[in-house]
CSV table of C-alpha atoms in Angstrom, one decimal:
chain,number,residue,atom,x,y,z
A,24,MET,CA,50.5,-99.8,8.3
A,25,ALA,CA,53.2,-98.4,10.6
A,26,GLN,CA,56.5,-99.7,11.9
A,27,ALA,CA,56.6,-100.4,15.6
A,28,LYS,CA,58.3,-103.1,17.7
A,29,ARG,CA,57.7,-103.8,21.4
A,30,PRO,CA,58.9,-106.7,23.6
A,31,ARG,CA,56.4,-109.3,24.6
A,32,LEU,CA,54.9,-108.6,28.0
A,33,SER,CA,55.4,-110.6,31.1
A,34,SER,CA,52.2,-111.7,32.9
A,35,ASN,CA,53.9,-111.4,36.3
A,36,GLY,CA,53.3,-108.1,38.1
A,37,SER,CA,54.0,-104.6,37.0
A,38,ASP,CA,56.8,-103.7,34.7
A,39,ALA,CA,60.0,-103.0,36.7
A,40,SER,CA,60.9,-99.9,34.7
A,41,SER,CA,57.5,-98.3,35.1
A,42,LEU,CA,57.3,-96.5,38.5
A,43,PRO,CA,53.9,-95.3,39.8
A,44,LEU,CA,53.4,-91.6,39.3
A,45,PHE,CA,50.5,-91.3,41.8
A,46,CYS,CA,49.2,-93.3,44.7
A,47,GLY,CA,45.5,-93.3,43.7
A,48,PHE,CA,42.5,-91.2,42.7
A,49,GLU,CA,40.0,-89.1,44.6
A,50,LEU,CA,36.5,-89.6,43.1
A,51,THR,CA,34.0,-87.0,44.0
A,52,GLU,CA,30.5,-86.2,42.8
A,53,LYS,CA,30.7,-82.6,41.4
A,54,LYS,CA,27.5,-82.1,39.5
A,55,VAL,CA,24.1,-83.6,39.0
A,56,ILE,CA,22.1,-82.8,35.8
A,57,SER,CA,18.4,-83.6,36.0
A,58,LEU,CA,16.9,-84.6,32.7
A,59,PRO,CA,13.5,-83.6,31.4
A,60,ALA,CA,10.9,-86.1,32.6
A,61,SER,CA,9.4,-86.1,29.0
A,62,LEU,CA,12.5,-88.0,27.8
A,63,GLY,CA,11.6,-91.1,29.7
A,64,PRO,CA,14.0,-93.7,31.4
A,65,VAL,CA,17.5,-93.3,30.0
A,66,SER,CA,18.9,-96.6,28.7
A,67,ALA,CA,22.1,-95.4,27.0
A,68,VAL,CA,24.6,-92.5,27.2
A,69,SER,CA,27.7,-91.4,25.2
A,70,ALA,CA,29.9,-88.4,26.1
A,71,TRP,CA,31.7,-86.0,23.8
A,72,PRO,CA,34.5,-85.0,23.6
A,73,THR,CA,35.8,-88.5,24.2
A,74,GLY,CA,38.8,-89.3,26.3
A,75,LYS,CA,39.1,-92.9,25.2
A,76,ALA,CA,42.0,-94.5,23.5
A,77,GLY,CA,44.4,-91.6,23.3
A,78,HIS,CA,41.9,-89.1,22.0
A,79,PHE,CA,42.4,-86.7,24.9
A,80,THR,CA,43.3,-83.1,24.1
A,81,ALA,CA,44.1,-80.8,27.1
A,82,GLY,CA,41.7,-77.9,27.4
A,83,SER,CA,39.4,-79.2,24.7
A,84,THR,CA,36.3,-77.9,26.4
A,85,ALA,CA,37.7,-74.8,28.2
A,86,ASP,CA,35.0,-72.2,28.3
A,87,LYS,CA,32.9,-74.4,26.1
A,88,HIS,CA,30.7,-77.5,26.6
A,89,ALA,CA,30.7,-81.2,27.2
A,90,VAL,CA,27.9,-82.9,25.5
A,91,PHE,CA,26.0,-86.1,26.4
A,92,ALA,CA,24.0,-88.0,23.9
A,93,VAL,CA,21.2,-89.8,25.8
A,94,GLY,CA,18.8,-92.4,24.6
A,95,THR,CA,15.7,-93.7,26.3
A,96,SER,CA,13.5,-96.8,26.4
A,97,HIS,CA,10.8,-94.7,24.8
A,98,GLY,CA,12.9,-94.2,21.7
A,99,CYS,CA,13.9,-90.6,22.5
A,100,ILE,CA,17.4,-89.3,21.6
A,101,ALA,CA,18.7,-86.0,23.0
A,102,LEU,CA,21.8,-83.9,23.4
A,103,VAL,CA,22.4,-82.7,27.0
A,104,TYR,CA,24.9,-80.0,27.5
A,105,SER,CA,27.1,-79.3,30.5
A,106,ASP,CA,25.1,-76.1,31.1
A,107,GLU,CA,22.0,-78.4,31.5
A,108,SER,CA,20.3,-77.3,28.3
A,109,THR,CA,18.8,-80.0,26.1
A,110,VAL,CA,18.2,-80.5,22.4
A,111,VAL,CA,15.9,-83.3,21.3
A,112,LEU,CA,17.0,-85.2,18.1
A,113,GLU,CA,14.3,-87.9,18.1
A,114,SER,CA,11.0,-87.6,19.9
A,115,SER,CA,9.5,-90.6,21.8
A,116,GLY,CA,7.5,-93.2,19.9
A,117,SER,CA,10.1,-95.3,18.1
A,118,SER,CA,11.9,-98.4,19.4
A,119,ALA,CA,13.9,-98.4,22.6
A,120,VAL,CA,17.5,-97.0,22.2
A,121,LEU,CA,20.0,-99.7,23.3
A,122,GLN,CA,23.4,-98.2,22.2
A,123,LEU,CA,24.7,-94.7,21.5
A,124,LEU,CA,28.0,-93.3,20.1
A,125,ALA,CA,28.8,-89.6,20.1
A,126,LYS,CA,31.6,-88.7,17.6
A,127,ASP,CA,33.4,-85.7,16.2
A,128,SER,CA,31.2,-84.0,13.6
A,129,SER,CA,31.7,-85.2,10.0
A,130,ALA,CA,30.0,-82.1,8.6
A,131,PRO,CA,32.0,-79.6,6.5
A,132,ALA,CA,33.6,-76.9,8.6
A,133,SER,CA,31.6,-74.3,6.8
A,134,ALA,CA,28.4,-75.9,8.1
A,135,ILE,CA,29.5,-76.1,11.8
A,136,SER,CA,28.3,-73.2,14.0
A,137,ASP,CA,30.6,-71.5,16.5
A,138,ALA,CA,27.8,-71.8,19.1
A,139,LYS,CA,27.2,-75.0,20.9
A,140,PRO,CA,28.9,-78.1,19.4
A,141,VAL,CA,26.7,-80.7,17.8
A,142,PRO,CA,28.6,-84.0,17.5
A,143,ASP,CA,27.6,-86.8,15.2
A,144,VAL,CA,25.4,-89.3,17.0
A,145,VAL,CA,25.1,-93.0,16.1
A,146,ALA,CA,22.1,-94.8,17.7
A,147,GLY,CA,21.2,-98.5,17.7
A,148,ASP,CA,17.8,-99.6,18.7
A,149,ALA,CA,15.8,-102.7,19.7
A,150,ASP,CA,14.6,-103.2,16.1
A,151,GLY,CA,18.1,-103.5,14.8
A,152,GLN,CA,18.1,-100.0,13.2
A,153,VAL,CA,21.4,-98.0,13.2
A,154,LEU,CA,20.7,-94.3,12.7
A,155,VAL,CA,23.3,-91.6,12.1
A,156,TYR,CA,22.6,-88.0,13.1
A,157,VAL,CA,24.7,-85.2,11.5
A,158,LEU,CA,24.2,-81.7,12.8
A,159,GLY,CA,21.2,-82.9,14.7
A,160,ARG,CA,19.3,-84.5,11.8
A,161,VAL,CA,19.0,-88.0,10.6
A,162,PHE,CA,21.6,-88.6,7.9
A,163,SER,CA,21.3,-92.3,7.2
A,164,ARG,CA,19.6,-95.5,8.4
A,165,ASN,CA,20.9,-99.0,8.3
A,166,THR,CA,19.4,-102.3,9.6
A,167,LEU,CA,21.0,-105.4,11.2
A,168,PRO,CA,19.1,-108.7,11.7
A,169,ALA,CA,18.6,-108.3,15.5
A,170,PRO,CA,18.6,-105.6,18.3
A,171,ILE,CA,21.9,-103.6,18.5
A,172,SER,CA,24.2,-104.8,21.3
A,173,THR,CA,27.3,-102.7,20.8
A,174,LEU,CA,28.6,-99.6,19.1
A,175,SER,CA,32.2,-98.4,19.0
A,176,ALA,CA,34.3,-95.9,17.0
A,177,ASP,CA,36.8,-97.1,14.4
A,178,LEU,CA,40.3,-95.9,15.5
A,179,ASN,CA,41.8,-96.3,12.1
A,180,PRO,CA,43.1,-92.8,11.3
A,181,ASN,CA,42.4,-93.5,7.6
A,182,MET,CA,38.7,-94.0,8.4
A,183,PRO,CA,37.9,-91.4,11.1
A,184,SER,CA,34.1,-91.4,10.5
A,185,SER,CA,33.6,-95.2,10.5
A,186,PHE,CA,32.3,-97.3,13.4
A,187,SER,CA,31.7,-100.9,14.4
A,188,VAL,CA,28.3,-102.2,15.3
A,189,GLY,CA,27.2,-105.6,16.6
A,190,ASP,CA,23.8,-107.2,17.3
A,191,MET,CA,22.2,-110.0,19.3
A,192,SER,CA,22.3,-112.4,16.3
A,193,GLY,CA,26.1,-112.4,16.2
A,194,THR,CA,26.4,-110.0,13.3
A,195,ILE,CA,29.4,-107.6,13.4
A,196,ALA,CA,29.7,-104.8,10.8
A,197,SER,CA,31.9,-101.9,10.0
A,198,CYS,CA,30.0,-98.9,8.8
A,199,HIS,CA,30.2,-95.2,8.1
A,200,ALA,CA,27.4,-92.7,7.6
A,201,GLN,CA,26.9,-93.4,3.9
A,202,ASP,CA,27.4,-97.2,3.7
A,203,THR,CA,28.3,-100.6,5.3
A,204,LEU,CA,31.9,-101.4,4.6
A,205,TRP,CA,31.7,-105.0,5.5
A,206,ARG,CA,29.5,-107.4,7.5
A,207,ALA,CA,30.4,-110.8,9.1
A,208,GLN,CA,29.0,-113.4,11.5
A,209,LEU,CA,31.0,-114.3,14.6
A,210,ASP,CA,31.7,-118.0,14.6
A,211,MET,CA,34.1,-120.2,16.4
A,212,GLY,CA,34.4,-122.4,13.2
A,213,SER,CA,36.1,-125.7,14.0
A,214,GLN,CA,37.3,-124.6,17.4
A,215,ALA,CA,35.5,-126.0,20.4
A,216,LEU,CA,33.4,-123.8,22.7
A,217,PRO,CA,34.4,-123.7,26.3
A,218,VAL,CA,33.2,-126.7,28.3
A,219,VAL,CA,30.5,-126.0,30.9
A,220,PRO,CA,31.5,-127.7,34.2
A,221,GLY,CA,29.3,-130.6,35.2
A,222,GLY,CA,27.9,-128.7,38.1
A,223,ALA,CA,26.9,-125.7,36.1
A,224,ASP,CA,23.1,-125.0,35.8
A,225,GLN,CA,21.1,-124.9,32.7
A,226,ARG,CA,21.3,-121.1,32.5
A,227,ALA,CA,25.1,-121.3,32.2
A,228,ALA,CA,24.8,-123.8,29.4
A,229,ALA,CA,22.2,-121.7,27.6
A,230,ARG,CA,24.5,-118.6,27.7
A,231,LEU,CA,27.0,-120.5,25.5
A,232,LEU,CA,24.3,-120.7,22.9
A,233,ASP,CA,23.7,-116.9,22.9
A,234,PRO,CA,25.2,-115.4,19.8
A,235,THR,CA,25.1,-111.8,21.0
A,236,VAL,CA,28.1,-109.6,20.2
A,237,ASN,CA,28.6,-108.3,23.8
A,238,SER,CA,31.3,-105.7,22.9
A,239,ALA,CA,33.6,-104.6,20.1
A,240,CYS,CA,36.5,-102.2,19.6
A,241,SER,CA,39.2,-101.2,17.1
A,242,VAL,CA,42.7,-102.2,18.0
A,243,TRP,CA,46.1,-102.1,16.3
A,244,LEU,CA,48.3,-105.2,16.8
A,245,SER,CA,51.9,-105.8,15.8
A,246,ASP,CA,52.8,-108.8,13.6
A,247,ASN,CA,56.1,-110.8,13.5
A,248,HIS,CA,57.7,-108.1,11.4
A,249,GLY,CA,56.7,-105.3,13.8
A,250,LEU,CA,54.1,-103.9,11.5
A,251,LEU,CA,51.0,-102.4,13.1
A,252,THR,CA,47.7,-103.5,11.5
A,253,SER,CA,44.2,-102.4,12.3
A,254,TYR,CA,41.6,-105.1,13.5
A,255,VAL,CA,38.2,-105.2,14.9
A,256,LEU,CA,38.1,-107.1,18.2
A,257,ALA,CA,34.6,-108.6,18.9
A,258,ALA,CA,33.5,-110.5,22.0
A,259,SER,CA,30.8,-113.1,21.7
A,260,ALA,CA,28.4,-114.1,24.5
A,261,ARG,CA,29.2,-117.7,23.5
A,262,GLY,CA,32.6,-117.4,25.2
A,263,PHE,CA,35.2,-116.3,22.8
A,264,ILE,CA,36.8,-113.2,21.3
A,265,GLN,CA,37.7,-112.8,17.6
A,266,LEU,CA,39.9,-110.5,15.6
A,267,LEU,CA,38.7,-109.6,12.2
A,268,SER,CA,40.4,-107.8,9.3
A,269,ARG,CA,38.0,-106.3,6.7
A,270,GLY,CA,35.4,-108.7,7.9
A,271,ILE,CA,37.6,-111.8,7.7
A,272,PRO,CA,38.3,-113.7,11.0
A,273,VAL,CA,42.1,-114.0,11.5
A,274,HIS,CA,42.4,-115.1,15.2
A,275,THR,CA,40.0,-116.6,17.7
A,276,ILE,CA,40.6,-117.0,21.4
A,277,PRO,CA,38.2,-119.2,23.5
A,278,LEU,CA,37.5,-117.9,27.0
A,279,SER,CA,36.5,-119.7,30.2
A,280,THR,CA,34.0,-117.0,31.0
A,281,PRO,CA,32.1,-114.9,28.4
A,282,CYS,CA,33.6,-111.5,27.8
A,283,THR,CA,31.3,-108.6,28.6
A,284,SER,CA,33.4,-105.6,27.5
A,285,VAL,CA,36.5,-104.8,25.5
A,286,CYS,CA,38.4,-101.5,25.3
A,287,PRO,CA,41.5,-100.4,23.4
A,288,GLY,CA,44.5,-98.6,24.7
A,289,VAL,CA,48.0,-99.3,26.1
A,290,PHE,CA,47.8,-100.8,29.5
A,291,VAL,CA,51.0,-102.7,30.4
A,292,ALA,CA,54.2,-101.7,28.6
A,293,SER,CA,57.7,-100.6,29.6
A,294,ASP,CA,58.3,-98.3,26.6
A,295,ILE,CA,55.3,-96.3,25.4
A,296,SER,CA,55.4,-94.1,22.3
A,297,ARG,CA,52.2,-92.6,20.9
A,298,GLU,CA,53.8,-90.9,17.9
A,299,LEU,CA,53.0,-93.4,15.2
A,300,PRO,CA,49.4,-93.9,13.8
A,301,GLY,CA,47.7,-96.6,15.9
A,302,SER,CA,50.3,-96.6,18.7
A,303,SER,CA,47.8,-95.3,21.3
A,304,TYR,CA,45.7,-98.5,21.0
A,305,THR,CA,48.1,-101.4,20.4
A,306,GLN,CA,46.5,-103.4,23.2
A,307,ALA,CA,42.9,-104.2,24.4
A,308,ILE,CA,41.6,-104.8,27.9
A,309,VAL,CA,39.1,-107.6,28.2
A,310,GLY,CA,36.6,-108.0,31.1
A,311,ASP,CA,34.3,-110.9,31.9
A,312,ARG,CA,31.4,-112.0,34.1
A,313,SER,CA,33.7,-113.2,36.8
A,314,GLY,CA,35.3,-109.8,37.3
A,315,GLN,CA,38.5,-110.8,35.6
A,316,LEU,CA,40.5,-108.3,33.5
A,317,LEU,CA,42.9,-109.5,30.9
A,318,VAL,CA,45.1,-107.6,28.4
A,319,LEU,CA,45.3,-108.7,24.7
A,320,ASP,CA,48.8,-108.0,23.5
A,321,ASN,CA,50.7,-109.6,20.6
A,322,PHE,CA,47.6,-111.8,20.0
A,323,GLU,CA,47.8,-113.3,23.5
A,324,LEU,CA,46.0,-112.6,26.7
A,325,VAL,CA,47.9,-111.8,29.9
A,326,PRO,CA,46.4,-111.2,33.4
A,327,TYR,CA,45.7,-107.6,34.5
A,328,ALA,CA,43.5,-107.5,37.6
A,329,GLN,CA,40.5,-109.0,39.4
A,330,VAL,CA,37.5,-107.0,40.7
A,331,GLU,CA,34.8,-108.2,43.0
A,332,TYR,CA,31.8,-107.8,40.7
A,333,PRO,CA,30.9,-108.9,37.1
A,334,ILE,CA,32.1,-106.3,34.6
A,335,ALA,CA,29.6,-104.2,32.7
A,336,ARG,CA,31.8,-101.7,30.8
A,337,ILE,CA,35.5,-100.8,30.6
A,338,PHE,CA,36.9,-97.4,29.6
A,339,SER,CA,40.4,-96.0,29.3
A,340,LEU,CA,41.9,-92.6,29.7
A,341,PRO,CA,45.4,-91.6,28.7
A,342,LEU,CA,47.8,-91.0,31.6
A,343,ARG,CA,48.5,-87.6,29.9
A,344,ALA,CA,45.0,-86.5,30.9
A,345,PHE,CA,46.2,-86.4,34.5
A,346,VAL,CA,50.0,-85.9,34.7
A,347,GLY,CA,51.0,-84.4,31.4
A,348,ARG,CA,53.2,-87.3,30.2
A,349,ASP,CA,52.7,-90.6,28.5
A,350,GLY,CA,52.4,-93.9,30.3
A,351,PRO,CA,50.0,-96.9,30.7
A,352,ASP,CA,46.4,-95.8,30.4
A,353,VAL,CA,44.1,-95.4,33.4
A,354,VAL,CA,41.3,-97.9,33.4
A,355,VAL,CA,37.7,-97.2,34.6
A,356,CYS,CA,35.7,-100.3,35.2
A,357,ALA,CA,31.9,-100.2,35.7
A,358,THR,CA,30.4,-103.3,37.2
A,359,LEU,CA,27.0,-104.9,37.6
A,360,SER,CA,26.6,-103.2,40.9
A,361,ASP,CA,26.9,-99.7,42.4
A,362,THR,CA,30.7,-99.9,42.4
A,363,ILE,CA,33.1,-98.3,39.9
A,364,TYR,CA,36.8,-99.3,39.9
A,365,VAL,CA,39.8,-97.2,38.8
A,366,LEU,CA,42.9,-99.2,37.9
A,367,HIS,CA,46.4,-98.4,36.8
A,368,GLN,CA,49.4,-100.7,36.1
A,369,ARG,CA,47.5,-103.9,37.1
A,370,LYS,CA,46.4,-102.4,40.5
A,371,ILE,CA,43.1,-101.1,41.8
A,372,VAL,CA,43.9,-97.5,42.8
A,373,ALA,CA,40.4,-96.2,43.7
A,374,THR,CA,36.8,-97.3,44.0
A,375,TYR,CA,33.6,-95.3,44.1
A,376,SER,CA,30.2,-96.6,45.4
A,377,ALA,CA,27.2,-94.7,44.0
A,378,ALA,CA,23.9,-94.5,45.9
A,379,PHE,CA,22.2,-96.3,43.1
A,380,TRP,CA,22.9,-98.9,40.4
A,381,PRO,CA,23.7,-96.9,37.2
A,382,SER,CA,21.6,-97.7,34.1
A,383,ALA,CA,24.4,-96.5,31.9
A,384,VAL,CA,28.0,-95.3,32.3
A,385,ASP,CA,30.5,-93.4,30.2
A,386,ILE,CA,33.6,-91.1,30.6
A,387,VAL,CA,34.1,-87.5,29.5
A,388,ALA,CA,37.6,-86.3,28.6
A,389,ASP,CA,37.3,-82.8,30.0
A,390,PHE,CA,34.2,-81.6,31.7
A,391,PRO,CA,34.3,-77.7,32.0
A,392,GLY,CA,35.7,-76.8,35.4
A,393,ILE,CA,36.1,-80.4,36.4
A,394,GLY,CA,38.4,-82.2,34.0
A,395,PRO,CA,38.3,-85.9,33.3
A,396,ALA,CA,35.1,-87.4,34.8
A,397,ILE,CA,32.9,-90.4,35.0
A,398,VAL,CA,29.2,-90.0,34.0
A,399,LEU,CA,26.7,-92.2,35.8
A,400,VAL,CA,23.0,-92.3,34.8
A,401,GLU,CA,20.7,-92.6,37.8
A,402,PRO,CA,17.5,-94.3,36.6
A,403,GLU,CA,14.0,-92.9,37.4
A,404,ALA,CA,13.0,-93.3,41.0
A,405,LEU,CA,10.9,-96.4,41.8
A,406,ALA,CA,8.2,-96.8,44.4
A,407,GLY,CA,5.7,-94.6,42.5
A,408,LYS,CA,7.8,-91.5,42.8
A,409,SER,CA,7.5,-89.1,39.9
A,410,SER,CA,11.0,-88.0,38.8
A,411,SER,CA,13.3,-88.1,35.8
A,412,SER,CA,16.7,-89.7,35.2
A,413,SER,CA,19.7,-87.7,36.0
A,414,LEU,CA,23.4,-87.6,35.1
A,415,HIS,CA,25.9,-87.7,37.9
A,416,ILE,CA,29.4,-86.2,37.1
A,417,ILE,CA,32.1,-87.8,39.1
A,418,SER,CA,35.5,-86.1,39.0
A,419,LEU,CA,38.8,-88.1,38.7
A,420,ARG,CA,41.5,-86.3,40.6
A,421,PRO,CA,44.9,-88.0,40.9
A,422,LEU,CA,46.7,-88.2,44.2
A,423,LEU,CA,50.3,-87.6,43.4
A,424,ASP,CA,53.2,-89.3,45.2
A,425,GLY,CA,55.4,-87.1,47.3
């Protein structure tokens, strides 16, 4: 635990002491990487190096590579490099890949080549299997009761190789390559589920019975004594989010609309310091099917912004990735449409409309020659055309004030 105290946030507008450093972003497609047709339709993507939750390091891929782990509905898993070369980790034939997580390699330094980097890859499939690849080879297998619905890195600096995994039965677990640390079942307990309005149709009511863990992330929250403690924040399709400590539920918040994505970071604060362990992710942003974005701070939700479409995935990039100083994180919001939103300090500062509806989205901290970027997966063409999926690299360039 670490000592840190911050004032409780106001839910009204931007913080007065936090002046905007730029007026928006210019989003431009810079590169398209066509994938081998033999891989099949891409269903999941994860970029490395990550820029999420304060992990950004300037120049991390200078003269080197960005790497994309891609998984397909045919069960194929591959590493795709920024020079468009591809290394297949798992050939087609197994269950469909639903979730992927690319992480820093956990292999000993002596085993890591100076050539192209090979990040660890965690894959979750439709059979509930969780496979960990180290140096391109299967290192371990684990199984959950139902298809895997979410994977996220554990941001606890004392457990750098661990990760959180959730499935469609409501199971949430903390794992590392060698073992499962804990496993729990998301449950509201004695708290009532959100009430479905009288005019809601049967599909809306049925969604409240869906136990799927829609999203999960690691977050550090401050208690009444100012001590930062690591939690796993999990979002249930039944309409609540829950904070767990070592598998034990410690706080549950009912929601009016089921949450579809959670992401750690620091999003609204007047005084930001990232020097202490965990201080880069003392908040979490929560998005739902109505397009509403909320920030979890001090165990409470405060409004952040509203977008037009239902939210699919939320990502954060440290402000330092763009302007060389600390500040509230930049939010990238993928929706169930062709529209991507970029937000900062509770405001939409840019939008991007793709020419297709992405089948998967991620962000990369530092694409060589481009910098921070969004990665959109264009699915295979329909209407009988024979083509492969492709990765579209969208640059994020800040438009500075003055």
